[in-house]
Short mmCIF file of C-alpha atoms and ligand atoms in Angstrom, two decimals:
data_model
loop_
_atom_site.label_atom_id
_atom_site.label_comp_id
_atom_site.label_asym_id
_atom_site.label_seq_id
_atom_site.Cartn_x
_atom_site.Cartn_y
_atom_site.Cartn_z
CA UNK G 15 -37.70 -36.95 -37.80
CA UNK G 16 -41.19 -35.06 -39.00
CA UNK G 17 -45.17 -36.07 -39.12
CA UNK G 18 -45.02 -37.92 -42.98
CA UNK G 19 -42.09 -39.56 -41.65
CA UNK G 20 -43.06 -41.12 -38.84
CA UNK G 21 -46.24 -42.60 -40.62
CA UNK G 22 -44.12 -43.46 -43.28
CA UNK G 23 -42.42 -45.41 -39.64
CA UNK G 24 -45.21 -46.98 -38.36
CA UNK G 25 -46.60 -47.83 -42.05
CA UNK G 26 -43.25 -49.80 -42.61
CA UNK G 27 -43.73 -51.43 -39.36
CA UNK G 28 -47.36 -52.97 -39.84
CA UNK G 29 -46.86 -53.48 -42.91
CA UNK G 30 -44.23 -56.44 -41.91
CA UNK G 31 -46.88 -57.81 -39.26
CA UNK G 32 -45.49 -55.08 -36.14
CA UNK G 33 -48.82 -54.64 -33.92
CA UNK G 34 -47.11 -52.84 -31.36
CA UNK G 35 -44.08 -50.31 -31.80
CA UNK G 36 -42.33 -49.03 -28.66
CA UNK G 37 -40.69 -45.47 -28.65
CA UNK G 38 -37.90 -43.63 -26.60
CA UNK G 39 -38.93 -41.04 -24.19
CA UNK G 40 -37.08 -38.56 -23.84
CA UNK G 41 -38.24 -37.95 -19.97
CA UNK G 42 -36.15 -40.00 -18.04
CA UNK G 43 -39.04 -40.18 -15.31
CA UNK G 44 -41.47 -42.12 -18.32
CA UNK G 45 -38.56 -44.28 -18.94
CA UNK G 46 -38.43 -45.51 -16.02
CA UNK G 47 -42.14 -46.08 -15.38
CA UNK G 48 -42.59 -48.11 -18.57
CA UNK G 49 -39.92 -51.20 -19.23
CA UNK G 50 -38.43 -52.32 -21.14
CA UNK G 51 -38.34 -49.99 -23.84
CA UNK G 52 -37.14 -51.35 -26.99
CA UNK G 53 -35.83 -49.47 -29.28
CA UNK G 54 -36.54 -50.45 -32.96
CA UNK G 55 -33.57 -49.15 -35.77
CA UNK G 56 -35.38 -47.02 -38.54
CA UNK G 57 -36.44 -48.21 -41.78
CA UNK G 58 -34.76 -50.57 -43.74
CA UNK G 59 -32.03 -48.28 -46.36
CA UNK G 60 -33.04 -48.82 -49.78
CA UNK G 61 -30.20 -49.72 -50.41
CA UNK G 62 -30.32 -52.80 -47.78
CA UNK G 63 -28.39 -56.05 -47.59
CA UNK G 64 -27.17 -58.37 -45.72
CA UNK G 65 -24.47 -57.25 -44.70
CA UNK G 66 -25.91 -54.14 -43.39
CA UNK G 67 -28.38 -55.65 -41.83
CA UNK G 68 -25.40 -57.59 -40.02
CA UNK G 69 -24.03 -54.81 -39.12
CA UNK G 70 -27.21 -53.08 -37.26
CA UNK G 71 -27.38 -56.65 -35.29
CA UNK G 72 -23.81 -55.40 -33.67
CA UNK G 73 -23.36 -56.83 -30.61
CA UNK G 74 -27.36 -57.29 -29.68
CA UNK G 75 -28.57 -55.93 -26.59
CA UNK G 76 -32.26 -55.53 -27.64
CA UNK G 77 -33.76 -57.79 -25.89
CA UNK G 78 -32.93 -60.45 -23.12
CA UNK G 79 -32.36 -62.94 -25.44
CA UNK G 80 -28.35 -62.15 -25.01
CA UNK G 81 -27.51 -62.21 -21.93
CA UNK G 82 -26.61 -66.17 -22.48
CA UNK G 83 -26.12 -66.56 -25.41
CA UNK G 84 -22.49 -66.83 -27.21
CA UNK G 85 -22.72 -66.03 -30.66
CA UNK G 86 -25.50 -64.53 -32.51
CA UNK G 87 -26.72 -66.96 -35.28
CA UNK G 88 -27.66 -64.59 -38.56
CA UNK G 89 -27.80 -67.20 -40.85
CA UNK G 90 -25.98 -69.09 -43.58
CA UNK G 91 -26.32 -70.04 -47.10
CA UNK G 92 -26.43 -68.76 -50.37
CA UNK G 93 -27.41 -65.36 -50.12
CA UNK G 94 -28.90 -65.36 -53.81
CA UNK G 95 -31.13 -68.33 -52.98
CA UNK G 96 -34.84 -69.35 -54.56
CA UNK G 97 -35.71 -70.69 -51.39
CA UNK G 98 -34.78 -69.45 -47.39
CA UNK G 99 -35.74 -72.08 -45.02
CA UNK G 100 -36.64 -70.47 -41.12
CA UNK G 101 -36.12 -71.99 -38.28
CA UNK G 102 -37.23 -70.91 -34.40
CA UNK G 103 -34.42 -70.23 -33.36
CA UNK G 104 -30.13 -70.95 -31.91
CA UNK G 105 -29.78 -74.46 -30.17
CA UNK G 106 -26.35 -74.92 -28.12
CA UNK G 107 -24.69 -76.42 -31.16
CA UNK G 108 -25.51 -73.76 -33.24
CA UNK G 109 -24.78 -70.76 -30.37
CA UNK G 110 -21.16 -73.05 -30.07
CA UNK G 111 -20.54 -72.24 -33.70
CA UNK G 112 -22.79 -69.07 -34.29
CA UNK G 113 -24.55 -70.92 -37.35
CA UNK G 114 -27.97 -71.97 -38.07
CA UNK G 115 -28.75 -76.05 -38.04
CA UNK G 116 -25.34 -77.81 -37.70
CA UNK G 117 -26.81 -79.52 -34.66
CA UNK G 118 -28.76 -82.97 -34.79
CA UNK G 119 -32.28 -81.07 -36.02
CA UNK G 120 -29.59 -79.90 -38.84
CA UNK G 121 -28.36 -83.42 -40.02
CA UNK G 122 -31.97 -84.14 -40.78
CA UNK G 123 -32.10 -80.84 -42.57
CA UNK G 124 -29.38 -81.42 -44.59
CA UNK G 125 -30.89 -84.92 -44.91
CA UNK G 126 -34.16 -84.20 -45.81
CA UNK G 127 -33.10 -81.20 -48.67
CA UNK G 128 -30.15 -83.05 -50.01
CA UNK G 129 -31.96 -86.39 -50.92
CA UNK G 130 -35.55 -84.95 -51.51
CA UNK G 131 -33.61 -83.29 -54.90
CA UNK G 132 -32.26 -85.68 -55.39
CA UNK G 133 -35.04 -88.09 -55.37
CA UNK G 134 -36.80 -85.39 -57.05
CA UNK G 135 -34.32 -84.78 -59.74
CA UNK G 136 -34.02 -81.09 -58.58
CA UNK G 137 -30.07 -80.28 -58.91
CA UNK G 138 -29.61 -79.04 -55.57
CA UNK G 139 -28.67 -79.11 -51.98
CA UNK G 140 -28.27 -77.30 -48.53
CA UNK G 141 -25.74 -74.55 -49.90
CA UNK G 142 -27.60 -73.55 -52.03
CA UNK G 143 -30.44 -72.60 -50.22
CA UNK G 144 -30.67 -69.88 -46.87
CA UNK G 145 -30.66 -70.72 -44.13
CA UNK G 146 -31.98 -68.52 -40.85
CA UNK G 147 -33.86 -68.24 -37.51
CA UNK G 148 -36.85 -65.89 -36.53
CA UNK G 149 -34.74 -65.12 -33.28
CA UNK G 150 -30.90 -65.06 -33.97
CA UNK G 151 -30.12 -66.03 -29.77
CA UNK G 152 -30.26 -69.08 -28.29
CA UNK G 153 -33.24 -68.55 -25.95
CA UNK G 154 -31.74 -70.40 -22.89
CA UNK G 155 -32.83 -73.97 -21.77
CA UNK G 156 -34.02 -74.00 -25.47
CA UNK G 157 -37.27 -72.74 -24.55
CA UNK G 158 -40.07 -71.19 -26.76
CA UNK G 159 -38.96 -67.49 -27.42
CA UNK G 160 -40.99 -65.19 -25.90
CA UNK G 161 -43.41 -62.98 -28.33
CA UNK G 162 -41.99 -59.41 -27.92
CA UNK G 163 -38.64 -61.52 -28.43
CA UNK G 164 -40.09 -62.38 -31.58
CA UNK G 165 -41.09 -59.03 -32.44
CA UNK G 166 -38.17 -57.47 -31.69
CA UNK G 167 -35.78 -60.07 -33.40
CA UNK G 168 -38.31 -60.66 -36.27
CA UNK G 169 -37.64 -57.18 -37.64
CA UNK G 170 -34.09 -58.66 -38.93
CA UNK G 171 -35.60 -61.58 -40.38
CA UNK G 172 -37.90 -59.97 -41.93
CA UNK G 173 -34.58 -57.59 -43.90
CA UNK G 174 -33.73 -60.24 -44.43
CA UNK G 175 -36.14 -61.73 -46.55
CA UNK G 176 -37.06 -58.92 -48.45
CA UNK G 177 -33.47 -58.28 -49.14
CA UNK G 178 -32.76 -61.39 -50.56
CA UNK G 179 -36.63 -61.81 -51.92
CA UNK G 180 -36.50 -65.83 -52.47
CA UNK G 181 -39.10 -67.33 -54.74
CA UNK G 182 -40.55 -69.15 -52.30
CA UNK G 183 -40.20 -69.43 -47.81
CA UNK G 184 -40.25 -72.42 -45.51
CA UNK G 185 -41.66 -71.51 -41.96
CA UNK G 186 -39.73 -74.64 -39.85
CA UNK G 187 -42.22 -74.69 -36.81
CA UNK G 188 -44.92 -73.18 -35.48
CA UNK G 189 -43.01 -70.12 -34.00
CA UNK G 190 -41.55 -69.61 -37.73
CA UNK G 191 -45.41 -70.00 -38.66
CA UNK G 192 -46.47 -66.89 -36.20
CA UNK G 193 -43.68 -64.94 -37.50
CA UNK G 194 -44.38 -64.89 -40.45
CA UNK G 195 -48.07 -65.24 -40.59
CA UNK G 196 -48.98 -63.65 -37.81
CA UNK G 197 -51.46 -67.10 -37.06
CA UNK G 198 -52.99 -68.00 -34.09
CA UNK G 199 -54.10 -71.68 -35.65
CA UNK G 200 -51.93 -74.14 -34.92
CA UNK G 201 -49.11 -75.94 -38.03
CA UNK G 202 -51.13 -79.01 -37.79
CA UNK G 203 -54.16 -77.18 -39.40
CA UNK G 204 -51.85 -75.11 -41.42
CA UNK G 205 -48.58 -76.79 -42.61
CA UNK G 206 -49.11 -78.63 -46.08
CA UNK G 207 -50.34 -75.56 -47.64
CA UNK G 208 -49.45 -72.13 -48.87
CA UNK G 209 -49.76 -69.14 -48.00
CA UNK G 210 -47.90 -65.33 -48.10
CA UNK G 211 -45.40 -63.25 -46.25
CA UNK G 212 -45.41 -59.59 -48.06
CA UNK G 213 -46.05 -61.53 -51.33
CA UNK G 214 -44.06 -64.39 -51.54
CA UNK G 215 -46.19 -67.92 -51.15
CA UNK G 216 -44.61 -69.56 -47.77
CA UNK G 217 -44.70 -73.30 -46.51
CA UNK G 218 -45.57 -74.53 -43.11
CA UNK G 219 -43.93 -77.69 -42.53
CA UNK G 220 -42.63 -79.18 -39.21
CA UNK G 221 -39.43 -77.84 -37.88
CA UNK G 222 -36.66 -80.49 -37.52
CA UNK G 223 -36.50 -80.76 -34.12
CA UNK G 224 -40.09 -82.15 -33.46
CA UNK G 225 -39.48 -84.90 -36.40
CA UNK G 226 -36.26 -86.07 -34.48
CA UNK G 227 -38.59 -86.67 -31.31
CA UNK G 228 -41.51 -88.32 -32.33
CA UNK G 229 -42.11 -91.76 -33.00
CA UNK G 230 -43.95 -90.07 -35.57
CA UNK G 231 -44.20 -91.70 -39.20
CA UNK G 232 -46.87 -89.60 -40.17
CA UNK G 233 -45.52 -86.28 -39.11
CA UNK G 234 -42.28 -87.51 -41.34
CA UNK G 235 -44.07 -88.67 -44.34
CA UNK G 236 -46.05 -85.09 -44.54
CA UNK G 237 -42.39 -83.47 -43.83
CA UNK G 238 -40.68 -84.79 -46.97
CA UNK G 239 -44.46 -84.43 -48.68
CA UNK G 240 -43.83 -80.16 -48.25
CA UNK G 241 -40.94 -80.39 -49.20
CA UNK G 242 -40.69 -82.04 -52.34
CA UNK G 243 -44.42 -79.72 -52.64
CA UNK G 244 -41.85 -76.95 -52.05
CA UNK G 245 -38.90 -77.81 -54.30
CA UNK G 246 -40.74 -78.78 -57.37
CA UNK G 247 -42.74 -75.01 -57.17
CA UNK G 248 -39.49 -72.87 -56.66
CA UNK G 249 -37.29 -75.13 -58.80
CA UNK G 250 -38.78 -76.80 -62.06
S1 SF4 N 311 -32.55 -62.05 -29.76
FE1 SF4 N 311 -32.13 -60.53 -31.44
S2 SF4 N 311 -33.15 -58.80 -30.71
FE2 SF4 N 311 -32.03 -60.41 -29.26
S3 SF4 N 311 -30.51 -59.72 -28.98
FE3 SF4 N 311 -30.39 -61.24 -29.67
S4 SF4 N 311 -30.40 -60.51 -31.59
FE4 SF4 N 311 -30.90 -59.27 -30.35
#
């Protein structure tokens, strides 16, 4: 790789929000001393596609989340969607089926999308949007993904968003919010407002699993309001 290619490579990842890039050393002693070493893939090709991204993921072992996963959960839905929902990571049901948002939280998300669209007179259903997560493998015990796992796997999310280039993105919960906005602010402060990721408007709202866990009617009402704003923005 010459200097220009290296500069282009670094700029590409900086634009995507990566602060730190690990370089694979050719010296065995250095590699042994610095652990874990992560190999980031090359630049996304000009003619990138969801199929190419899935192919690059392969039987991924780039982070420790590979150790207990059953299936990599890439994403599902309309590959030309105008709206993409981004969650945190697969849970047990998703890991089992290899599909995002198929458990209880997923059913709530489906209801939220379908019912809000129907009430607002917007002719879409869940199948018309695209849904994926920040990390593609289930964190053990459903723990929150760690920053290095988000950074490594986030490269695939960013490529997915770049390929689909939706009219808007909905970040579900704090992990997706942090991955897209690189912020330390809390979700209660940033939800319900428009932000941007690489020029694409981003709406932040609560993760459906939070809405399931909390006996908190206020959060539910707010999430429905966020969704209404989002659907009108994208489909009016
Ligand atoms: S979470 Fe992402 S980076 Fe980590 S092993 Fe799974 S696919 Fe690879």
